[in-house]
Amino acid sequence: MLVASSQPNSKSTPAATGLLRRVIPCLDVAGGRIVKGVRFAGLRDAGDPVERAAKYARDGADEIVMLDVSATPEQRATSVETVERVRSVLDIPITVGGGVRSDEDAARLLSAGADKVAVNSAAVRDPRLLTRLAQRFGRQCVVLSLDATRRLPKKWAVVVRSGTNTTAIDALDWATQATALGAGEVLLTSFDRDGTRCGYDLALLRAVSSRVNVPVIASGGAATPAHLVDAFGAGACAALAASLFHDDDYTVSEVKSCLRQAGVGVRS
Amino acid sequence: MNRRDVGIVRTGSANLASVAAAFSRLGASVRFVEDAAAVRSADFLTLPGVGSFSAARAGLRAKRLDDAIRQRVNAQRPTLGICLGLQLLAARSVEAEEAGRTNNIGLGVLPVDVVPLPSSVTLPQLGWNAVTADAGCQILQSGTAYFAHSFALSAEPPGWAHATTTHGIRYVSAVERGPVVACQFHPELSGAWGASLLRRWIDTSKNIEVFTPEGRPSC
């Protein structure tokens, strides 16, 4: 019988779902161009965001994340226009983050064509921003961008301001608090692994995934399809990669066929 | 082929750029619609929506669009509800009730409620999932669609063909009756499969002979 109960569902029955795991190429964008660095620094030009996003979509990307890493106001002024240009060609979801400081920043990006906005430092400063955004746009629009650095074997601290500032905030506590306040997804970046090509921080992924009920996107360190397989094994709902795709080491479709062979359910 | 005019209802809370871009890519001419006269006159009308049920419902009421949308749907004129746009067609929403809002009553076109998905699975459901269309569907087809939601229809609305999806539970993820289609998923974000659904809605709708109670062709 096809009736969704309005009663809370019993946790004893296995959670059947046809939901597929997502592969998400990430474009770090500044001044209308793609840039890519190691550990958030040493940026180099890596092409036109519209061209790249369209190629990724053709190759089977499930979503695109665009992070505005502008260093100057002049560069940042182009970010809304970049979102508009990418939106006009793309028929898959776009998440935009980087420099989202207020409700109005989020509103501008959403009306330019973003489907979700990712908030990082501004939410750490003002956690209620997450609640305001969720009330205005729905929590499915609000992504917590959480950059974490490992302090002890099972302890991570929140990093803000593009990696220039390590806080005393515990990353697991922050993930829990932020999702309760209104974040509908966590984009979880290992600051230690970002750009290093040695795989995602799986312990971090496991810890956050077991704490929150919203989807977790693994980010930071992917260099091979096997790294994505590991991320999904550690509880990620989606896996993000930048240089792996930018450097044409693998196409999205090659990565997805490796995932399929490893038994990971992905969209064909 | 004539250029199709698609009106997109501006409820105030929704992100409309993705929907507008999708119809533009299909060669349709897109305009945003905010008043009842425009809702009545649009050849093709899309009711999109993200955000909270009660806020969107209040927006429709403030702009006096309730009756105009209800009349269109009952007269079988080409209308497409997306995500919250589907939920707004239902009788009432538990989401709004939980928030203690009074705007919990939907347009009542679909005689079923909007209830939460089970908490045994990841919520919101964000991502791609299978859609299985039943044999009565003409515009909806089986495939893989992009979803972004935590609430869904409580049951099959009688008199509508439908499609289902499984996330913790098997639920109705789209309904169709003549040229009226409503999807819990986002066809505008569902790649080539989603674009083909929008294309069928536009192409099939113009061929469906529909008459208003006065006996005039309505489209």
Short mmCIF file of C-alpha atoms in Angstrom, two decimals:
data_model
loop_
_atom_site.label_atom_id
_atom_site.label_comp_id
_atom_site.label_asym_id
_atom_site.label_seq_id
_atom_site.Cartn_x
_atom_site.Cartn_y
_atom_site.Cartn_z
CA MET A 1 0.00 0.00 0.00
CA LEU A 2 1.40 3.28 -1.12
CA VAL A 3 0.98 5.54 1.86
CA ALA A 4 3.68 7.57 3.52
CA SER A 5 2.89 7.39 7.21
CA SER A 6 2.70 10.63 9.13
CA GLN A 7 4.01 8.69 12.14
CA PRO A 8 7.76 8.61 12.72
CA ASN A 9 9.08 5.55 10.95
CA SER A 10 10.47 2.61 12.88
CA LYS A 11 14.25 2.55 12.76
CA SER A 12 14.20 -1.25 12.99
CA THR A 13 13.29 -1.69 9.32
CA PRO A 14 16.18 -1.23 6.89
CA ALA A 15 16.17 2.17 5.22
CA ALA A 16 15.33 1.30 1.62
CA THR A 17 16.17 4.02 -0.83
CA GLY A 18 16.90 4.37 -4.51
CA LEU A 19 18.93 7.51 -3.84
CA LEU A 20 22.16 7.41 -5.86
CA ARG A 21 25.60 8.64 -4.77
CA ARG A 22 26.65 11.90 -6.40
CA VAL A 23 29.91 12.80 -8.13
CA ILE A 24 30.48 16.56 -7.94
CA PRO A 25 33.23 18.38 -9.82
CA CYS A 26 34.20 21.59 -8.05
CA LEU A 27 35.18 24.80 -9.80
CA ASP A 28 37.18 27.28 -7.73
CA VAL A 29 36.38 30.55 -9.46
CA ALA A 30 37.82 34.07 -9.26
CA GLY A 31 37.38 36.95 -11.66
CA GLY A 32 35.29 34.81 -14.01
CA ARG A 33 38.03 32.14 -14.39
CA ILE A 34 38.71 28.76 -12.77
CA VAL A 35 41.69 28.67 -10.42
CA LYS A 36 43.17 25.80 -8.41
CA GLY A 37 45.70 25.75 -5.59
CA VAL A 38 47.19 23.54 -2.92
CA ARG A 39 46.03 23.97 0.68
CA PHE A 40 43.97 27.01 -0.39
CA ALA A 41 47.05 28.83 -1.77
CA GLY A 42 49.22 29.06 -4.90
CA LEU A 43 46.31 29.63 -7.28
CA ARG A 44 46.79 29.01 -11.01
CA ASP A 45 44.44 29.56 -13.96
CA ALA A 46 42.57 26.42 -15.06
CA GLY A 47 40.09 27.62 -17.67
CA ASP A 48 36.61 28.95 -18.41
CA PRO A 49 33.95 27.92 -15.88
CA VAL A 50 31.11 27.72 -18.42
CA GLU A 51 33.05 25.49 -20.79
CA ARG A 52 34.26 23.26 -17.96
CA ALA A 53 30.87 22.98 -16.25
CA ALA A 54 29.20 22.05 -19.55
CA LYS A 55 31.84 19.40 -20.24
CA TYR A 56 31.40 17.91 -16.76
CA ALA A 57 27.62 17.83 -17.20
CA ARG A 58 27.99 16.06 -20.56
CA ASP A 59 30.32 13.55 -18.91
CA GLY A 60 27.71 12.71 -16.27
CA ALA A 61 28.40 15.06 -13.34
CA ASP A 62 25.47 14.95 -10.90
CA GLU A 63 25.92 18.51 -9.69
CA ILE A 64 28.46 21.33 -9.90
CA VAL A 65 29.92 23.22 -6.95
CA MET A 66 31.34 26.67 -7.66
CA LEU A 67 33.44 28.23 -4.93
CA ASP A 68 34.27 31.90 -5.25
CA VAL A 69 37.88 32.22 -4.08
CA SER A 70 38.23 35.87 -5.14
CA ALA A 71 40.95 37.78 -3.35
CA THR A 72 39.82 41.24 -4.45
CA PRO A 73 36.49 43.10 -4.68
CA GLU A 74 37.06 43.45 -8.45
CA GLN A 75 37.23 39.68 -8.84
CA ARG A 76 34.24 39.15 -6.56
CA ALA A 77 32.08 41.54 -8.56
CA THR A 78 32.08 39.01 -11.42
CA SER A 79 30.81 36.06 -9.38
CA VAL A 80 27.08 36.70 -9.88
CA GLU A 81 27.63 37.06 -13.60
CA THR A 82 29.62 33.79 -13.67
CA VAL A 83 26.73 32.00 -11.94
CA GLU A 84 24.31 33.40 -14.53
CA ARG A 85 26.49 32.24 -17.42
CA VAL A 86 26.90 28.73 -16.01
CA ARG A 87 23.18 28.48 -15.17
CA SER A 88 22.10 29.27 -18.71
CA VAL A 89 23.87 26.18 -20.08
CA LEU A 90 23.55 23.75 -17.16
CA ASP A 91 20.59 21.39 -16.57
CA ILE A 92 21.94 19.92 -13.32
CA PRO A 93 22.07 21.52 -9.84
CA ILE A 94 24.58 24.25 -9.04
CA THR A 95 25.83 24.97 -5.52
CA VAL A 96 27.65 28.27 -5.02
CA GLY A 97 29.82 29.18 -2.05
CA GLY A 98 32.67 31.44 -1.03
CA GLY A 99 32.14 34.88 0.39
CA VAL A 100 28.47 34.40 1.26
CA ARG A 101 28.20 36.75 4.24
CA SER A 102 24.54 37.71 4.46
CA ASP A 103 20.98 36.84 3.52
CA GLU A 104 21.29 39.27 0.63
CA ASP A 105 24.47 37.64 -0.72
CA ALA A 106 22.59 34.33 -0.75
CA ALA A 107 19.51 35.88 -2.37
CA ARG A 108 21.65 37.39 -5.14
CA LEU A 109 23.32 34.07 -5.94
CA LEU A 110 20.03 32.14 -5.85
CA SER A 111 18.34 34.58 -8.19
CA ALA A 112 21.35 34.41 -10.51
CA GLY A 113 20.68 30.67 -10.84
CA ALA A 114 22.31 28.86 -7.93
CA ASP A 115 20.17 26.05 -6.52
CA LYS A 116 21.99 25.93 -3.19
CA VAL A 117 24.32 28.29 -1.35
CA ALA A 118 27.23 27.18 0.81
CA VAL A 119 28.05 29.27 3.87
CA ASN A 120 31.31 29.01 5.78
CA SER A 121 32.97 31.77 7.87
CA ALA A 122 29.84 33.92 8.08
CA ALA A 123 27.90 31.06 9.71
CA VAL A 124 30.68 30.55 12.26
CA ARG A 125 30.48 34.25 13.15
CA ASP A 126 26.67 34.34 13.10
CA PRO A 127 25.13 30.82 13.35
CA ARG A 128 21.61 32.30 13.13
CA LEU A 129 22.38 33.14 9.48
CA LEU A 130 21.70 29.44 8.77
CA THR A 131 18.26 29.70 10.38
CA ARG A 132 17.36 32.86 8.48
CA LEU A 133 18.42 31.32 5.18
CA ALA A 134 16.50 28.09 5.91
CA GLN A 135 13.35 30.03 6.79
CA ARG A 136 13.56 32.17 3.68
CA PHE A 137 14.72 29.64 1.07
CA GLY A 138 14.19 26.21 2.66
CA ARG A 139 16.87 24.09 4.29
CA GLN A 140 17.43 22.10 1.09
CA CYS A 141 19.01 25.34 -0.25
CA VAL A 142 21.41 25.82 2.67
CA VAL A 143 24.77 24.05 2.67
CA LEU A 144 27.18 24.32 5.59
CA SER A 145 30.68 24.52 4.16
CA LEU A 146 32.82 23.09 6.94
CA ASP A 147 36.62 23.21 6.63
CA ALA A 148 38.27 21.07 9.29
CA THR A 149 41.84 20.39 10.38
CA ARG A 150 42.86 17.41 12.47
CA ARG A 151 44.08 18.20 15.99
CA LEU A 152 44.07 14.73 17.62
CA PRO A 153 43.38 11.28 16.10
CA LYS A 154 39.63 11.80 16.51
CA LYS A 155 39.37 15.53 16.98
CA TRP A 156 39.11 18.25 14.37
CA ALA A 157 38.96 22.05 14.59
CA VAL A 158 36.99 24.39 12.33
CA VAL A 159 39.07 26.48 9.92
CA VAL A 160 37.71 29.77 8.59
CA ARG A 161 38.65 32.62 6.27
CA SER A 162 39.87 30.37 3.46
CA GLY A 163 42.18 28.48 5.77
CA THR A 164 43.92 31.48 7.28
CA ASN A 165 42.36 31.10 10.72
CA THR A 166 42.01 27.95 12.85
CA THR A 167 39.33 28.32 15.51
CA ALA A 168 38.89 26.53 18.83
CA ILE A 169 35.52 25.21 17.63
CA ASP A 170 35.15 21.43 17.51
CA ALA A 171 34.18 20.41 13.96
CA LEU A 172 31.80 17.62 15.04
CA ASP A 173 29.95 19.88 17.48
CA TRP A 174 29.69 22.59 14.84
CA ALA A 175 28.27 20.14 12.25
CA THR A 176 25.63 19.03 14.75
CA GLN A 177 24.73 22.57 15.79
CA ALA A 178 24.64 23.94 12.23
CA THR A 179 22.30 21.22 10.94
CA ALA A 180 19.99 21.80 13.90
CA LEU A 181 19.97 25.52 13.06
CA GLY A 182 18.99 25.00 9.43
CA ALA A 183 21.79 23.62 7.23
CA GLY A 184 20.36 20.90 4.97
CA GLU A 185 23.70 19.53 3.79
CA VAL A 186 27.34 19.56 4.90
CA LEU A 187 30.16 20.15 2.43
CA LEU A 188 32.98 18.71 4.51
CA THR A 189 36.48 19.70 3.43
CA SER A 190 39.60 18.36 5.04
CA PHE A 191 41.93 21.35 5.13
CA ASP A 192 44.87 18.99 5.68
CA ARG A 193 44.10 16.94 2.57
CA ASP A 194 42.93 19.68 0.19
CA GLY A 195 45.03 19.62 -2.97
CA THR A 196 47.39 16.95 -1.63
CA ARG A 197 45.98 14.09 -3.76
CA CYS A 198 46.32 11.55 -0.95
CA GLY A 199 42.63 10.77 -0.46
CA TYR A 200 39.80 12.08 1.70
CA ASP A 201 40.11 12.19 5.51
CA LEU A 202 37.94 9.09 6.04
CA ALA A 203 37.94 9.29 9.85
CA LEU A 204 36.55 12.83 9.61
CA LEU A 205 33.90 11.68 7.13
CA ARG A 206 32.84 8.77 9.34
CA ALA A 207 32.67 10.99 12.40
CA VAL A 208 30.53 13.70 10.79
CA SER A 209 28.29 11.30 8.83
CA SER A 210 27.41 9.42 12.00
CA ARG A 211 26.60 12.68 13.83
CA VAL A 212 24.20 14.28 11.33
CA ASN A 213 21.17 13.04 9.36
CA VAL A 214 21.66 15.45 6.43
CA PRO A 215 23.74 14.48 3.38
CA VAL A 216 27.52 14.89 3.73
CA ILE A 217 29.68 15.78 0.72
CA ALA A 218 33.28 14.55 0.99
CA SER A 219 35.88 17.08 -0.13
CA GLY A 220 39.65 17.54 -0.07
CA GLY A 221 42.31 15.14 -1.29
CA ALA A 222 40.73 13.08 -4.08
CA ALA A 223 43.12 11.94 -6.82
CA THR A 224 41.76 8.55 -7.94
CA PRO A 225 38.37 6.83 -8.33
CA ALA A 226 39.38 4.56 -5.43
CA HIS A 227 39.41 7.62 -3.17
CA LEU A 228 35.75 8.24 -4.05
CA VAL A 229 34.87 4.59 -3.40
CA ASP A 230 36.45 4.98 0.06
CA ALA A 231 34.48 8.18 0.73
CA PHE A 232 31.17 6.47 -0.02
CA GLY A 233 32.21 3.57 2.19
CA ALA A 234 32.80 6.08 5.00
CA GLY A 235 29.25 7.42 4.76
CA ALA A 236 29.46 10.25 2.23
CA CYS A 237 26.34 10.85 0.10
CA ALA A 238 28.40 12.73 -2.47
CA ALA A 239 32.05 13.14 -3.34
CA LEU A 240 33.60 16.35 -4.60
CA ALA A 241 36.81 16.64 -6.58
CA ALA A 242 38.53 19.50 -8.35
CA SER A 243 42.03 18.82 -9.68
CA LEU A 244 41.22 15.18 -10.46
CA PHE A 245 38.84 16.43 -13.14
CA HIS A 246 40.54 19.73 -14.09
CA ASP A 247 43.82 18.07 -14.91
CA ASP A 248 41.93 15.54 -17.07
CA ASP A 249 43.41 12.67 -15.05
CA TYR A 250 39.96 11.09 -15.25
CA THR A 251 36.68 12.10 -16.85
CA VAL A 252 33.53 12.04 -14.73
CA SER A 253 32.25 9.06 -16.72
CA GLU A 254 35.47 7.11 -16.11
CA VAL A 255 35.18 7.77 -12.39
CA LYS A 256 31.54 6.70 -12.42
CA SER A 257 32.24 3.45 -14.22
CA CYS A 258 34.92 2.64 -11.60
CA LEU A 259 32.36 3.38 -8.88
CA ARG A 260 29.80 1.14 -10.56
CA GLN A 261 32.36 -1.69 -10.73
CA ALA A 262 33.00 -1.21 -7.02
CA GLY A 263 29.27 -1.62 -6.35
CA VAL A 264 28.50 2.06 -5.68
CA GLY A 265 25.07 3.12 -7.05
CA VAL A 266 25.54 6.10 -9.37
CA ARG A 267 23.47 7.68 -12.12
CA SER A 268 24.32 6.48 -15.63
CA MET B 1 6.63 25.54 -34.92
CA ASN B 2 5.16 28.34 -32.87
CA ARG B 3 7.25 29.70 -30.05
CA ARG B 4 5.58 28.55 -26.82
CA ASP B 5 4.83 31.06 -24.10
CA VAL B 6 5.50 29.69 -20.64
CA GLY B 7 4.40 31.71 -17.61
CA ILE B 8 6.28 31.04 -14.38
CA VAL B 9 4.45 31.98 -11.18
CA ARG B 10 6.56 34.18 -8.90
CA THR B 11 5.60 33.18 -5.36
CA GLY B 12 8.25 35.32 -3.72
CA SER B 13 10.32 32.57 -2.16
CA ALA B 14 11.29 30.49 -5.16
CA ASN B 15 14.48 30.44 -7.16
CA LEU B 16 13.12 30.80 -10.68
CA ALA B 17 16.34 31.06 -12.69
CA SER B 18 16.81 27.30 -13.13
CA VAL B 19 13.23 26.84 -14.38
CA ALA B 20 13.45 29.85 -16.70
CA ALA B 21 16.79 28.66 -18.11
CA ALA B 22 15.41 25.18 -18.78
CA PHE B 23 12.45 26.49 -20.80
CA SER B 24 14.67 28.96 -22.64
CA ARG B 25 16.93 26.10 -23.70
CA LEU B 26 13.83 24.44 -25.19
CA GLY B 27 13.16 27.57 -27.27
CA ALA B 28 10.11 28.67 -25.26
CA SER B 29 9.57 32.31 -24.43
CA VAL B 30 9.44 32.72 -20.68
CA ARG B 31 7.72 35.36 -18.60
CA PHE B 32 7.17 35.73 -14.88
CA VAL B 33 3.59 35.86 -13.70
CA GLU B 34 2.37 37.61 -10.57
CA ASP B 35 -1.33 38.35 -11.00
CA ALA B 36 -4.51 36.34 -11.45
CA ALA B 37 -5.24 37.63 -14.96
CA ALA B 38 -1.82 36.47 -16.17
CA VAL B 39 -2.31 33.09 -14.48
CA ARG B 40 -5.59 32.69 -16.36
CA SER B 41 -4.27 33.80 -19.74
CA ALA B 42 -0.94 31.93 -19.85
CA ASP B 43 -0.94 29.12 -22.43
CA PHE B 44 1.47 27.15 -20.27
CA LEU B 45 1.83 27.84 -16.57
CA THR B 46 4.55 26.59 -14.23
CA LEU B 47 4.15 26.76 -10.46
CA PRO B 48 7.68 26.28 -9.11
CA GLY B 49 8.71 26.65 -5.52
CA VAL B 50 11.37 26.09 -2.96
CA GLY B 51 11.22 27.04 0.67
CA SER B 52 8.48 26.62 3.21
CA PHE B 53 4.90 25.61 2.42
CA SER B 54 3.35 28.28 4.63
CA ALA B 55 5.42 31.15 3.15
CA ALA B 56 4.63 30.12 -0.43
CA ARG B 57 0.98 29.58 0.46
CA ALA B 58 0.79 33.03 2.03
CA GLY B 59 2.38 34.48 -1.12
CA LEU B 60 -0.25 32.91 -3.37
CA ARG B 61 -3.04 34.14 -1.15
CA ALA B 62 -1.65 37.68 -0.89
CA LYS B 63 -1.52 37.91 -4.69
CA ARG B 64 -4.98 36.29 -4.96
CA LEU B 65 -3.69 33.53 -7.21
CA ASP B 66 -5.44 30.62 -5.41
CA ASP B 67 -8.66 30.58 -7.41
CA ALA B 68 -6.97 31.31 -10.72
CA ILE B 69 -4.61 28.33 -10.34
CA ARG B 70 -7.39 26.06 -9.06
CA GLN B 71 -9.62 27.00 -12.01
CA ARG B 72 -6.84 26.37 -14.53
CA VAL B 73 -6.15 22.92 -13.12
CA ASN B 74 -9.83 21.99 -12.91
CA ALA B 75 -10.34 23.21 -16.49
CA GLN B 76 -7.44 20.97 -17.57
CA ARG B 77 -5.27 23.75 -18.94
CA PRO B 78 -1.52 23.08 -19.28
CA THR B 79 -0.08 23.54 -15.79
CA LEU B 80 3.12 22.19 -14.25
CA GLY B 81 3.83 22.14 -10.49
CA ILE B 82 7.42 21.57 -9.40
CA CYS B 83 8.57 20.48 -5.90
CA LEU B 84 6.77 22.82 -3.47
CA GLY B 85 4.53 23.64 -6.47
CA LEU B 86 3.24 20.07 -6.30
CA GLN B 87 2.78 20.21 -2.54
CA LEU B 88 0.78 23.46 -2.82
CA LEU B 89 -1.81 21.56 -4.91
CA ALA B 90 -2.50 19.13 -2.04
CA ALA B 91 -5.21 19.42 0.64
CA ARG B 92 -2.96 20.36 3.54
CA SER B 93 0.63 20.12 4.75
CA VAL B 94 1.97 18.66 7.97
CA GLU B 95 5.11 20.80 7.42
CA ALA B 96 3.12 23.97 8.00
CA GLU B 97 1.26 22.43 10.95
CA GLU B 98 4.50 21.44 12.63
CA ALA B 99 5.71 25.00 12.28
CA GLY B 100 2.50 26.15 13.98
CA ARG B 101 1.49 28.12 10.90
CA THR B 102 -2.07 28.77 9.82
CA ASN B 103 -1.20 28.56 6.14
CA ASN B 104 -1.36 24.78 6.19
CA ILE B 105 -4.27 24.44 3.75
CA GLY B 106 -3.28 23.81 0.14
CA LEU B 107 -5.22 24.47 -3.04
CA GLY B 108 -7.03 21.14 -2.62
CA VAL B 109 -6.65 20.06 -6.22
CA LEU B 110 -5.02 16.82 -5.07
CA PRO B 111 -7.19 15.26 -2.31
CA VAL B 112 -4.19 14.01 -0.29
CA ASP B 113 -1.91 15.52 2.35
CA VAL B 114 1.76 16.46 2.47
CA VAL B 115 3.66 14.46 5.13
CA PRO B 116 7.31 14.06 6.15
CA LEU B 117 9.52 11.36 4.66
CA PRO B 118 10.66 8.86 7.32
CA SER B 119 13.59 9.95 9.46
CA SER B 120 15.24 6.54 8.99
CA VAL B 121 16.88 7.91 5.83
CA THR B 122 19.00 10.96 5.08
CA LEU B 123 16.93 14.15 5.05
CA PRO B 124 16.50 16.30 3.11
CA GLN B 125 16.63 13.90 0.19
CA LEU B 126 19.20 15.67 -1.99
CA GLY B 127 20.22 13.92 -5.15
CA TRP B 128 19.17 11.60 -7.94
CA ASN B 129 16.64 8.83 -7.51
CA ALA B 130 14.59 6.51 -9.74
CA VAL B 131 11.13 7.57 -10.91
CA THR B 132 8.78 4.77 -12.02
CA ALA B 133 5.80 5.92 -14.06
CA ASP B 134 2.59 3.87 -14.15
CA ALA B 135 0.93 2.77 -17.39
CA GLY B 136 -1.56 5.65 -17.35
CA CYS B 137 1.15 8.31 -17.75
CA GLN B 138 1.59 10.07 -21.09
CA ILE B 139 3.95 12.91 -20.20
CA LEU B 140 5.73 11.34 -17.22
CA GLN B 141 8.16 8.54 -18.02
CA SER B 142 10.39 6.33 -15.90
CA GLY B 143 13.94 7.59 -15.40
CA THR B 144 16.29 9.21 -12.91
CA ALA B 145 15.42 12.62 -11.46
CA TYR B 146 16.98 15.18 -9.11
CA PHE B 147 15.17 15.65 -5.78
CA ALA B 148 15.54 18.25 -3.01
CA HIS B 149 12.85 17.77 -0.36
CA SER B 150 11.87 16.38 3.06
CA PHE B 151 8.08 16.14 2.58
CA ALA B 152 5.95 14.24 0.08
CA LEU B 153 2.35 13.37 -0.87
CA SER B 154 0.69 10.98 1.58
CA ALA B 155 -1.01 8.76 -1.02
CA GLU B 156 -2.06 8.37 -4.64
CA PRO B 157 -4.60 11.06 -5.51
CA PRO B 158 -7.62 9.29 -7.04
CA GLY B 159 -8.19 10.10 -10.70
CA TRP B 160 -4.55 10.94 -11.44
CA ALA B 161 -1.91 8.83 -13.19
CA HIS B 162 1.23 8.84 -11.11
CA ALA B 163 4.89 7.92 -10.71
CA THR B 164 6.62 6.63 -7.58
CA THR B 165 10.04 6.87 -5.94
CA THR B 166 11.57 5.13 -2.91
CA HIS B 167 13.37 6.98 -0.12
CA GLY B 168 12.71 5.23 3.19
CA ILE B 169 9.25 4.54 1.82
CA ARG B 170 7.70 4.26 -1.63
CA TYR B 171 5.84 7.51 -2.26
CA VAL B 172 4.09 9.36 -5.09
CA SER B 173 6.78 11.51 -6.74
CA ALA B 174 4.70 12.88 -9.64
CA VAL B 175 1.10 13.02 -10.83
CA GLU B 176 -0.49 13.74 -14.18
CA ARG B 177 -4.01 14.31 -15.51
CA GLY B 178 -4.27 15.49 -19.12
CA PRO B 179 -1.97 18.49 -19.53
CA VAL B 180 -1.68 19.03 -15.77
CA VAL B 181 1.54 17.59 -14.35
CA ALA B 182 3.08 17.98 -10.91
CA CYS B 183 6.48 16.59 -9.87
CA GLN B 184 8.16 16.38 -6.49
CA PHE B 185 11.48 16.23 -8.35
CA HIS B 186 13.05 19.03 -10.40
CA PRO B 187 12.76 18.34 -14.15
CA GLU B 188 14.68 21.57 -14.81
CA LEU B 189 17.68 20.09 -12.93
CA SER B 190 17.31 16.51 -14.15
CA GLY B 191 19.58 16.61 -17.17
CA ALA B 192 18.45 15.41 -20.60
CA TRP B 193 15.73 13.22 -19.05
CA GLY B 194 14.20 16.24 -17.30
CA ALA B 195 14.43 18.39 -20.43
CA SER B 196 12.58 15.69 -22.41
CA LEU B 197 9.80 15.71 -19.78
CA LEU B 198 9.41 19.49 -20.13
CA ARG B 199 9.43 19.09 -23.91
CA ARG B 200 6.67 16.45 -23.75
CA TRP B 201 4.60 18.66 -21.45
CA ILE B 202 4.73 21.47 -24.00
CA ASP B 203 4.31 19.30 -27.09
CA THR B 204 1.69 16.89 -25.75
CA SER B 205 -0.35 19.55 -24.01
CA LYS B 206 -1.04 21.43 -27.21
CA ASN B 207 -2.49 18.28 -28.78
CA ILE B 208 -4.78 17.37 -25.91
CA GLU B 209 -8.29 18.51 -26.79
CA VAL B 210 -9.70 20.11 -23.70
CA PHE B 211 -12.98 21.98 -23.38
CA THR B 212 -14.06 24.30 -20.62
CA PRO B 213 -17.56 23.89 -19.13
CA GLU B 214 -18.78 26.57 -21.57
CA GLY B 215 -17.70 24.32 -24.42
CA ARG B 216 -14.94 26.60 -25.74
CA PRO B 217 -11.51 25.18 -26.42
CA SER B 218 -9.36 26.33 -23.55
CA CYS B 219 -6.02 26.06 -25.26
#
